[in-house]
PDB file of C-alpha atoms and ligand atoms in Angstrom:
ATOM      1  CA  UNK A   1       1.234 -10.720 -18.440  1.00 96.00           C
ATOM      2  CA  UNK A   2       1.507  -7.862 -15.945  1.00 98.00           C
ATOM      3  CA  UNK A   3       3.157  -4.677 -17.148  1.00 98.00           C
ATOM      4  CA  UNK A   4       4.069  -1.611 -15.141  1.00 98.00           C
ATOM      5  CA  UNK A   5       4.832   1.421 -17.290  1.00 98.00           C
ATOM      6  CA  UNK A   6       6.515   4.545 -15.958  1.00 98.00           C
ATOM      7  CA  UNK A   7       4.816   4.291 -12.579  1.00 98.00           C
ATOM      8  CA  UNK A   8       5.090   7.183 -10.132  1.00 98.00           C
ATOM      9  CA  UNK A   9       3.799   7.190  -6.556  1.00 97.00           C
ATOM     10  CA  UNK A  10       4.592   9.002  -3.342  1.00 96.00           C
ATOM     11  CA  UNK A  11       3.549  10.271   0.046  1.00 96.00           C
ATOM     12  CA  UNK A  12       2.716  13.953  -0.044  1.00 93.00           C
ATOM     13  CA  UNK A  13       5.886  15.670  -1.172  1.00 92.00           C
ATOM     14  CA  UNK A  14       7.986  12.494  -0.859  1.00 93.00           C
ATOM     15  CA  UNK A  15       8.260  10.841  -4.232  1.00 94.00           C
ATOM     16  CA  UNK A  16       8.914   7.133  -3.530  1.00 95.00           C
ATOM     17  CA  UNK A  17       8.465   5.585  -6.988  1.00 97.00           C
ATOM     18  CA  UNK A  18       9.799   7.643  -9.871  1.00 96.00           C
ATOM     19  CA  UNK A  19       9.113   6.054 -13.224  1.00 97.00           C
ATOM     20  CA  UNK A  20       9.355   2.317 -12.624  1.00 97.00           C
ATOM     21  CA  UNK A  21       8.708   0.020 -15.584  1.00 98.00           C
ATOM     22  CA  UNK A  22       8.827  -3.756 -15.477  1.00 97.00           C
ATOM     23  CA  UNK A  23       6.913  -6.819 -16.589  1.00 97.00           C
ATOM     24  CA  UNK A  24       5.951 -10.193 -15.161  1.00 98.00           C
ATOM     25  CA  UNK A  25       5.261 -13.098 -17.515  1.00 98.00           C
ATOM     26  CA  UNK A  26       2.960 -15.960 -16.506  1.00 98.00           C
ATOM     27  CA  UNK A  27       5.024 -18.802 -15.045  1.00 98.00           C
ATOM     28  CA  UNK A  28       7.982 -16.582 -14.237  1.00 98.00           C
ATOM     29  CA  UNK A  29       9.501 -14.740 -11.293  1.00 98.00           C
ATOM     30  CA  UNK A  30      10.495 -11.089 -11.594  1.00 98.00           C
ATOM     31  CA  UNK A  31      12.698 -10.122  -8.661  1.00 97.00           C
ATOM     32  CA  UNK A  32      12.893  -6.543  -7.405  1.00 96.00           C
ATOM     33  CA  UNK A  33      16.081  -5.741  -5.512  1.00 93.00           C
ATOM     34  CA  UNK A  34      17.032  -2.478  -3.859  1.00 90.00           C
ATOM     35  CA  UNK A  35      18.238  -0.875  -0.673  1.00 85.00           C
ATOM     36  CA  UNK A  36      15.952   0.147   2.189  1.00 86.00           C
ATOM     37  CA  UNK A  37      13.652   2.932   1.112  1.00 88.00           C
ATOM     38  CA  UNK A  38      14.221   2.346  -2.626  1.00 90.00           C
ATOM     39  CA  UNK A  39      10.480   2.232  -3.264  1.00 94.00           C
ATOM     40  CA  UNK A  40       9.935  -1.534  -3.562  1.00 95.00           C
ATOM     41  CA  UNK A  41       7.030  -1.881  -1.133  1.00 96.00           C
ATOM     42  CA  UNK A  42       5.352   1.237  -2.504  1.00 97.00           C
ATOM     43  CA  UNK A  43       5.551  -0.285  -5.991  1.00 97.00           C
ATOM     44  CA  UNK A  44       3.872  -3.518  -4.859  1.00 97.00           C
ATOM     45  CA  UNK A  45       1.203  -1.683  -2.859  1.00 97.00           C
ATOM     46  CA  UNK A  46       0.432   0.600  -5.790  1.00 97.00           C
ATOM     47  CA  UNK A  47       0.061  -2.354  -8.163  1.00 97.00           C
ATOM     48  CA  UNK A  48      -2.187  -4.084  -5.594  1.00 97.00           C
ATOM     49  CA  UNK A  49      -4.495  -1.057  -5.365  1.00 96.00           C
ATOM     50  CA  UNK A  50      -3.511  -0.210  -1.790  1.00 96.00           C
ATOM     51  CA  UNK A  51      -1.716   3.016  -2.657  1.00 96.00           C
ATOM     52  CA  UNK A  52      -2.744   5.570  -5.299  1.00 96.00           C
ATOM     53  CA  UNK A  53      -0.456   6.027  -8.302  1.00 97.00           C
ATOM     54  CA  UNK A  54       0.526   9.598  -9.191  1.00 97.00           C
ATOM     55  CA  UNK A  55       0.990   8.685 -12.856  1.00 97.00           C
ATOM     56  CA  UNK A  56       1.928   5.824 -15.152  1.00 98.00           C
ATOM     57  CA  UNK A  57      -0.007   2.654 -15.806  1.00 97.00           C
ATOM     58  CA  UNK A  58      -0.460  -0.924 -14.708  1.00 98.00           C
ATOM     59  CA  UNK A  59      -1.693  -3.313 -17.390  1.00 98.00           C
ATOM     60  CA  UNK A  60      -2.885  -6.900 -16.948  1.00 97.00           C
ATOM     61  CA  UNK A  61      -3.262  -8.896 -20.170  1.00 95.00           C
ATOM     62  CA  UNK A  62      -3.690  -5.722 -22.228  1.00 92.00           C
ATOM     63  CA  UNK A  63      -6.351  -4.252 -19.870  1.00 95.00           C
ATOM     64  CA  UNK A  64      -5.460  -1.074 -17.967  1.00 96.00           C
ATOM     65  CA  UNK A  65      -5.983  -1.652 -14.240  1.00 96.00           C
ATOM     66  CA  UNK A  66      -4.188   1.404 -12.872  1.00 96.00           C
ATOM     67  CA  UNK A  67      -5.605   2.690  -9.592  1.00 91.00           C
ATOM     68  CA  UNK A  68      -8.329   0.064  -9.401  1.00 95.00           C
ATOM     69  CA  UNK A  69      -9.506  -0.820  -5.859  1.00 95.00           C
ATOM     70  CA  UNK A  70      -7.710  -3.712  -4.168  1.00 94.00           C
ATOM     71  CA  UNK A  71     -10.778  -5.971  -3.882  1.00 92.00           C
ATOM     72  CA  UNK A  72     -11.465  -5.588  -7.609  1.00 94.00           C
ATOM     73  CA  UNK A  73      -7.854  -6.430  -8.383  1.00 96.00           C
ATOM     74  CA  UNK A  74      -8.114  -9.626  -6.340  1.00 94.00           C
ATOM     75  CA  UNK A  75     -11.053 -10.601  -8.558  1.00 93.00           C
ATOM     76  CA  UNK A  76      -8.891  -9.884 -11.596  1.00 95.00           C
ATOM     77  CA  UNK A  77      -6.244 -12.215 -10.221  1.00 95.00           C
ATOM     78  CA  UNK A  78      -3.736  -9.925  -8.522  1.00 97.00           C
ATOM     79  CA  UNK A  79      -2.963 -10.763  -4.920  1.00 96.00           C
ATOM     80  CA  UNK A  80      -0.444  -9.252  -2.503  1.00 96.00           C
ATOM     81  CA  UNK A  81       1.320 -11.312   0.164  1.00 96.00           C
ATOM     82  CA  UNK A  82       2.471  -8.529   2.474  1.00 93.00           C
ATOM     83  CA  UNK A  83       5.706  -8.181   4.376  1.00 90.00           C
ATOM     84  CA  UNK A  84       5.409  -9.805   7.801  1.00 86.00           C
ATOM     85  CA  UNK A  85       2.845 -12.392   6.537  1.00 83.00           C
ATOM     86  CA  UNK A  86      -0.116 -10.816   8.467  1.00 90.00           C
ATOM     87  CA  UNK A  87      -1.846 -14.079   9.274  1.00 91.00           C
ATOM     88  CA  UNK A  88      -4.750 -13.889  11.724  1.00 93.00           C
ATOM     89  CA  UNK A  89      -3.056 -15.393  14.775  1.00 92.00           C
ATOM     90  CA  UNK A  90      -6.106 -16.443  16.838  1.00 94.00           C
ATOM     91  CA  UNK A  91      -7.839 -18.102  13.870  1.00 96.00           C
ATOM     92  CA  UNK A  92      -7.036 -21.642  12.790  1.00 97.00           C
ATOM     93  CA  UNK A  93      -4.933 -22.395   9.727  1.00 97.00           C
ATOM     94  CA  UNK A  94      -8.041 -23.488   7.837  1.00 96.00           C
ATOM     95  CA  UNK A  95      -9.977 -20.351   8.838  1.00 96.00           C
ATOM     96  CA  UNK A  96      -7.097 -18.238   7.545  1.00 96.00           C
ATOM     97  CA  UNK A  97      -7.169 -20.116   4.242  1.00 96.00           C
ATOM     98  CA  UNK A  98     -10.930 -19.688   3.944  1.00 94.00           C
ATOM     99  CA  UNK A  99     -10.495 -15.937   4.312  1.00 90.00           C
ATOM    100  CA  UNK A 100      -8.488 -15.942   1.086  1.00 87.00           C
ATOM    101  CA  UNK A 101     -11.271 -17.731  -0.750  1.00 84.00           C
ATOM    102  CA  UNK A 102     -13.907 -15.063  -1.048  1.00 76.00           C
ATOM    103  CA  UNK A 103     -13.381 -14.510  -4.770  1.00 77.00           C
ATOM    104  CA  UNK A 104     -13.527 -18.230  -5.579  1.00 71.00           C
ATOM    105  CA  UNK A 105     -15.818 -19.483  -2.812  1.00 73.00           C
ATOM    106  CA  UNK A 106     -17.616 -21.984  -5.018  1.00 82.00           C
ATOM    107  CA  UNK A 107     -14.304 -23.843  -5.372  1.00 87.00           C
ATOM    108  CA  UNK A 108     -13.134 -23.522  -1.761  1.00 90.00           C
ATOM    109  CA  UNK A 109     -13.017 -27.272  -1.185  1.00 92.00           C
ATOM    110  CA  UNK A 110     -10.868 -28.017  -4.258  1.00 93.00           C
ATOM    111  CA  UNK A 111      -8.620 -25.069  -3.526  1.00 94.00           C
ATOM    112  CA  UNK A 112      -8.141 -26.129   0.101  1.00 96.00           C
ATOM    113  CA  UNK A 113      -7.124 -29.588  -1.118  1.00 96.00           C
ATOM    114  CA  UNK A 114      -4.722 -28.042  -3.621  1.00 95.00           C
ATOM    115  CA  UNK A 115      -3.116 -25.835  -0.941  1.00 97.00           C
ATOM    116  CA  UNK A 116      -2.849 -28.742   1.507  1.00 97.00           C
ATOM    117  CA  UNK A 117      -1.215 -30.884  -1.186  1.00 96.00           C
ATOM    118  CA  UNK A 118       1.310 -28.129  -1.840  1.00 95.00           C
ATOM    119  CA  UNK A 119       1.966 -27.390   1.846  1.00 96.00           C
ATOM    120  CA  UNK A 120       1.495 -30.633   3.822  1.00 95.00           C
ATOM    121  CA  UNK A 121       2.473 -28.868   7.064  1.00 95.00           C
ATOM    122  CA  UNK A 122      -0.665 -26.721   6.750  1.00 97.00           C
ATOM    123  CA  UNK A 123      -2.803 -29.848   6.378  1.00 97.00           C
ATOM    124  CA  UNK A 124      -1.260 -31.279   9.531  1.00 97.00           C
ATOM    125  CA  UNK A 125      -1.893 -28.076  11.448  1.00 97.00           C
ATOM    126  CA  UNK A 126      -5.247 -27.162   9.882  1.00 97.00           C
ATOM    127  CA  UNK A 127      -7.144 -26.990  13.190  1.00 97.00           C
ATOM    128  CA  UNK A 128      -4.382 -25.259  15.155  1.00 97.00           C
ATOM    129  CA  UNK A 129      -4.109 -21.522  15.716  1.00 97.00           C
ATOM    130  CA  UNK A 130      -2.104 -19.763  13.000  1.00 96.00           C
ATOM    131  CA  UNK A 131      -0.249 -17.822  15.693  1.00 96.00           C
ATOM    132  CA  UNK A 132       1.370 -21.045  16.890  1.00 95.00           C
ATOM    133  CA  UNK A 133       3.053 -21.715  13.537  1.00 95.00           C
ATOM    134  CA  UNK A 134       6.730 -20.900  13.067  1.00 93.00           C
ATOM    135  CA  UNK A 135       7.654 -17.901  10.908  1.00 93.00           C
ATOM    136  CA  UNK A 136       8.316 -20.137   7.887  1.00 93.00           C
ATOM    137  CA  UNK A 137       5.032 -21.982   8.356  1.00 95.00           C
ATOM    138  CA  UNK A 138       3.208 -18.659   8.637  1.00 96.00           C
ATOM    139  CA  UNK A 139       4.805 -17.615   5.344  1.00 96.00           C
ATOM    140  CA  UNK A 140       3.460 -20.785   3.741  1.00 96.00           C
ATOM    141  CA  UNK A 141       0.052 -20.002   5.218  1.00 97.00           C
ATOM    142  CA  UNK A 142       0.260 -16.515   3.710  1.00 97.00           C
ATOM    143  CA  UNK A 143       1.104 -18.103   0.315  1.00 97.00           C
ATOM    144  CA  UNK A 144      -1.711 -20.622   0.744  1.00 97.00           C
ATOM    145  CA  UNK A 145      -4.218 -17.927   1.639  1.00 96.00           C
ATOM    146  CA  UNK A 146      -3.239 -16.015  -1.501  1.00 96.00           C
ATOM    147  CA  UNK A 147      -3.552 -19.164  -3.637  1.00 96.00           C
ATOM    148  CA  UNK A 148      -7.144 -19.640  -2.444  1.00 96.00           C
ATOM    149  CA  UNK A 149      -8.184 -16.745  -4.689  1.00 94.00           C
ATOM    150  CA  UNK A 150      -6.736 -18.525  -7.763  1.00 94.00           C
ATOM    151  CA  UNK A 151      -4.338 -15.676  -8.619  1.00 96.00           C
ATOM    152  CA  UNK A 152      -2.759 -15.026 -11.995  1.00 97.00           C
ATOM    153  CA  UNK A 153      -0.171 -12.726 -10.444  1.00 98.00           C
ATOM    154  CA  UNK A 154       1.255 -12.870  -6.915  1.00 98.00           C
ATOM    155  CA  UNK A 155       3.036  -9.883  -5.388  1.00 98.00           C
ATOM    156  CA  UNK A 156       5.398 -11.120  -2.676  1.00 97.00           C
ATOM    157  CA  UNK A 157       6.903  -8.595  -0.271  1.00 96.00           C
ATOM    158  CA  UNK A 158      10.062  -9.927   1.402  1.00 95.00           C
ATOM    159  CA  UNK A 159       8.939 -13.526   1.884  1.00 95.00           C
ATOM    160  CA  UNK A 160      12.246 -14.602   3.491  1.00 93.00           C
ATOM    161  CA  UNK A 161      12.388 -11.801   6.032  1.00 92.00           C
ATOM    162  CA  UNK A 162      13.215 -12.970   9.553  1.00 90.00           C
ATOM    163  CA  UNK A 163      13.289 -16.681   8.686  1.00 93.00           C
ATOM    164  CA  UNK A 164      15.900 -19.277   9.644  1.00 90.00           C
ATOM    165  CA  UNK A 165      18.212 -20.238   6.725  1.00 90.00           C
ATOM    166  CA  UNK A 166      16.623 -23.672   6.152  1.00 89.00           C
ATOM    167  CA  UNK A 167      13.187 -22.048   5.999  1.00 92.00           C
ATOM    168  CA  UNK A 168      14.455 -19.392   3.601  1.00 94.00           C
ATOM    169  CA  UNK A 169      15.450 -22.172   1.157  1.00 93.00           C
ATOM    170  CA  UNK A 170      12.069 -23.881   1.530  1.00 93.00           C
ATOM    171  CA  UNK A 171      10.178 -20.646   0.978  1.00 94.00           C
ATOM    172  CA  UNK A 172      12.286 -19.980  -2.134  1.00 95.00           C
ATOM    173  CA  UNK A 173      11.475 -23.469  -3.463  1.00 95.00           C
ATOM    174  CA  UNK A 174       7.782 -22.790  -2.969  1.00 96.00           C
ATOM    175  CA  UNK A 175       8.031 -19.464  -4.798  1.00 97.00           C
ATOM    176  CA  UNK A 176       9.540 -21.302  -7.760  1.00 97.00           C
ATOM    177  CA  UNK A 177       6.847 -23.982  -7.624  1.00 96.00           C
ATOM    178  CA  UNK A 178       4.046 -21.407  -7.555  1.00 97.00           C
ATOM    179  CA  UNK A 179       5.536 -19.769 -10.643  1.00 98.00           C
ATOM    180  CA  UNK A 180       5.968 -23.137 -12.343  1.00 97.00           C
ATOM    181  CA  UNK A 181       2.233 -23.709 -11.895  1.00 96.00           C
ATOM    182  CA  UNK A 182       1.687 -20.791 -14.291  1.00 97.00           C
ATOM    183  CA  UNK A 183       1.394 -17.857 -11.891  1.00 98.00           C
ATOM    184  CA  UNK A 184       3.382 -14.684 -12.591  1.00 98.00           C
ATOM    185  CA  UNK A 185       5.361 -13.723  -9.476  1.00 98.00           C
ATOM    186  CA  UNK A 186       6.625 -10.228  -8.678  1.00 98.00           C
ATOM    187  CA  UNK A 187       8.864 -10.579  -5.637  1.00 98.00           C
ATOM    188  CA  UNK A 188      10.669  -8.038  -3.510  1.00 96.00           C
ATOM    189  CA  UNK A 189      13.611  -9.517  -1.585  1.00 92.00           C
ATOM    190  CA  UNK A 190      16.364  -8.080   0.568  1.00 85.00           C
ATOM    191  CA  UNK A 191      18.162 -11.407   0.332  1.00 87.00           C
ATOM    192  CA  UNK A 192      19.528 -11.012  -3.205  1.00 88.00           C
ATOM    193  CA  UNK A 193      21.289 -14.358  -3.171  1.00 87.00           C
ATOM    194  CA  UNK A 194      18.114 -16.325  -2.454  1.00 90.00           C
ATOM    195  CA  UNK A 195      16.017 -14.160  -4.752  1.00 93.00           C
ATOM    196  CA  UNK A 196      18.404 -14.745  -7.650  1.00 92.00           C
ATOM    197  CA  UNK A 197      18.197 -18.517  -7.166  1.00 91.00           C
ATOM    198  CA  UNK A 198      14.548 -18.518  -8.192  1.00 95.00           C
ATOM    199  CA  UNK A 199      14.185 -15.433 -10.398  1.00 97.00           C
ATOM    200  CA  UNK A 200      13.871 -15.278 -14.178  1.00 97.00           C
ATOM    201  CA  UNK A 201      14.161 -11.497 -14.447  1.00 97.00           C
ATOM    202  CA  UNK A 202      15.757  -8.975 -12.111  1.00 95.00           C
ATOM    203  CA  UNK A 203      14.966  -5.319 -11.633  1.00 95.00           C
ATOM    204  CA  UNK A 204      17.233  -3.274  -9.388  1.00 92.00           C
ATOM    205  CA  UNK A 205      15.595  -0.181  -7.965  1.00 93.00           C
ATOM    206  CA  UNK A 206      17.486   2.762  -6.480  1.00 89.00           C
ATOM    207  CA  UNK A 207      15.754   5.861  -5.133  1.00 91.00           C
ATOM    208  CA  UNK A 208      12.513   5.017  -6.901  1.00 94.00           C
ATOM    209  CA  UNK A 209      14.078   4.412 -10.313  1.00 94.00           C
ATOM    210  CA  UNK A 210      15.145   1.307 -12.227  1.00 94.00           C
ATOM    211  CA  UNK A 211      18.944   1.164 -12.210  1.00 89.00           C
ATOM    212  CA  UNK A 212      19.291  -2.182 -13.941  1.00 88.00           C
ATOM    213  CA  UNK A 213      16.989  -4.770 -15.410  1.00 92.00           C
ATOM    214  CA  UNK A 214      17.710  -7.977 -17.225  1.00 92.00           C
ATOM    215  CA  UNK A 215      17.657 -11.765 -17.079  1.00 93.00           C
ATOM    216  CA  UNK A 216      18.511 -13.297 -13.705  1.00 92.00           C
ATOM    217  CA  UNK A 217      21.071 -15.542 -15.414  1.00 89.00           C
ATOM    218  CA  UNK A 218      23.025 -12.456 -16.517  1.00 87.00           C
ATOM    219  CA  UNK A 219      22.740 -10.925 -13.051  1.00 83.00           C
ATOM    220  CA  UNK A 220      23.967 -14.175 -11.476  1.00 80.00           C
ATOM    221  CA  UNK A 221      27.015 -14.349 -13.720  1.00 81.00           C
ATOM    222  CA  UNK A 222      27.756 -10.624 -13.467  1.00 76.00           C
ATOM    223  CA  UNK A 223      27.303 -10.114  -9.748  1.00 70.00           C
ATOM    224  CA  UNK A 224      29.510  -7.038 -10.066  1.00 68.00           C
ATOM    225  CA  UNK A 225      26.705  -5.270 -11.952  1.00 65.00           C
ATOM    226  CA  UNK A 226      24.359  -5.812  -9.041  1.00 70.00           C
ATOM    227  CA  UNK A 227      27.006  -4.933  -6.509  1.00 71.00           C
ATOM    228  CA  UNK A 228      27.344  -1.528  -8.133  1.00 64.00           C
ATOM    229  CA  UNK A 229      23.686  -0.871  -7.361  1.00 65.00           C
ATOM    230  CA  UNK A 230      23.214  -2.737  -4.127  1.00 69.00           C
ATOM    231  CA  UNK A 231      26.523  -2.547  -2.314  1.00 64.00           C
ATOM    232  CA  UNK A 232      28.733  -5.439  -1.196  1.00 53.00           C
ATOM    233  CA  UNK A 233      26.700  -6.425   1.845  1.00 49.00           C
ATOM    234  CA  UNK A 234      23.619  -7.354  -0.150  1.00 54.00           C
ATOM    235  CA  UNK A 235      25.538  -9.794  -2.301  1.00 54.00           C
ATOM    236  CA  UNK A 236      27.908 -11.493   0.068  1.00 49.00           C
ATOM    237  CA  UNK A 237      28.448 -14.925  -1.421  1.00 45.00           C
ATOM    238  CA  UNK A 238      26.625 -14.264  -4.699  1.00 47.00           C
TER     239      UNK A 238
HETATM  240  P1  ATP B 301      12.183  -1.254   2.711  1.00 96.65           P
HETATM  241  O1  ATP B 301      13.097  -2.287   2.170  1.00 96.65           O
HETATM  242  O2  ATP B 301      12.780  -0.488   3.846  1.00 96.65           O
HETATM  243  O3  ATP B 301      10.791  -1.740   2.977  1.00 96.65           O
HETATM  244  P2  ATP B 301      11.299  -0.119   0.205  1.00 96.65           P
HETATM  245  O4  ATP B 301      12.242  -0.205  -0.940  1.00 96.65           O
HETATM  246  O5  ATP B 301      10.178  -1.081   0.234  1.00 96.65           O
HETATM  247  O6  ATP B 301      12.109  -0.137   1.566  1.00 96.65           O
HETATM  248  P3  ATP B 301       9.297   1.923   0.470  1.00 96.65           P
HETATM  249  O7  ATP B 301       8.791   1.344   1.753  1.00 96.65           O
HETATM  250  O8  ATP B 301       8.486   1.775  -0.748  1.00 96.65           O
HETATM  251  O9  ATP B 301      10.758   1.363   0.179  1.00 96.65           O
HETATM  252  O10 ATP B 301       9.636   3.461   0.745  1.00 96.65           O
HETATM  253  C1  ATP B 301      10.058   4.346  -0.286  1.00 96.65           C
HETATM  254  C2  ATP B 301      10.176   5.762   0.258  1.00 96.65           C
HETATM  255  O11 ATP B 301       8.909   6.228   0.683  1.00 96.65           O
HETATM  256  C3  ATP B 301      11.110   5.894   1.453  1.00 96.65           C
HETATM  257  O12 ATP B 301      11.782   7.111   1.332  1.00 96.65           O
HETATM  258  C4  ATP B 301      10.167   5.908   2.635  1.00 96.65           C
HETATM  259  O13 ATP B 301      10.706   6.645   3.701  1.00 96.65           O
HETATM  260  C5  ATP B 301       8.947   6.604   2.040  1.00 96.65           C
HETATM  261  N1  ATP B 301       7.716   6.148   2.694  1.00 96.65           N
HETATM  262  C6  ATP B 301       7.278   4.872   2.790  1.00 96.65           C
HETATM  263  N2  ATP B 301       6.096   4.807   3.436  1.00 96.65           N
HETATM  264  C7  ATP B 301       5.780   6.073   3.769  1.00 96.65           C
HETATM  265  C8  ATP B 301       4.674   6.682   4.465  1.00 96.65           C
HETATM  266  N3  ATP B 301       3.660   5.943   4.920  1.00 96.65           N
HETATM  267  N4  ATP B 301       4.706   8.024   4.630  1.00 96.65           N
HETATM  268  C9  ATP B 301       5.731   8.770   4.155  1.00 96.65           C
HETATM  269  N5  ATP B 301       6.789   8.272   3.495  1.00 96.65           N
HETATM  270  C10 ATP B 301       6.816   6.942   3.307  1.00 96.65           C
END
């Protein structure tokens, strides 16, 4: 279980995250919603060890991991899949996957097989350049690369961003499947409708603070609660 307690983080005088608390259970998806600039990415980057916290704590299975370096956190099982996928375009699909394997390199072969079974398109394209994949395929490669380190918690930053609608659905299905395999998923999504389809818990962030948190089922049936925090546009159709 990942717990974030009263986390604060910022950039110089700009305070971006102002007392965020949330938790992520193994096998479940916690969805973070919020307008542009609400502090969602800063929260993920701080948990992943890529941005220093100002105060508060991050706890993984009762051990305090606040402010630990990113590479150590990967060894502990926390992996960030950044916004924009960041695959290495000139490298092949398989080379990209191998890059994710450095914490579990003695099981690279099994993990490659596992990732290829989960994402058959990556198996088909294993020797092709990652840069030639579509946006949705690159997102799957980014998931696959993260899975190579055998994570306990995955931090997903806007996985559906810029994807065609059919791909958005597929990516959402894969998020659910990764969680169902026992991984705890903390996901930031602008697309509230898609995020709510796969989430177990929802946290709505506004100006660096938690405005609402609760079960996704409640949020789905009381869309008006979310609308109050997010505005109409974010929930069209929800
Ligand atoms: P978005 O959906 O636009 O990515 P977000 O909810 O992820 O937004 P953050 O990117 O965490 O929000 O930004 C939170 C606040 O911190 C914003 O006010 C933003 O302008 C500010 N901020 C983000 N990155 C930096 C930076 N590198 N330097 C200074 N301020 C920053």
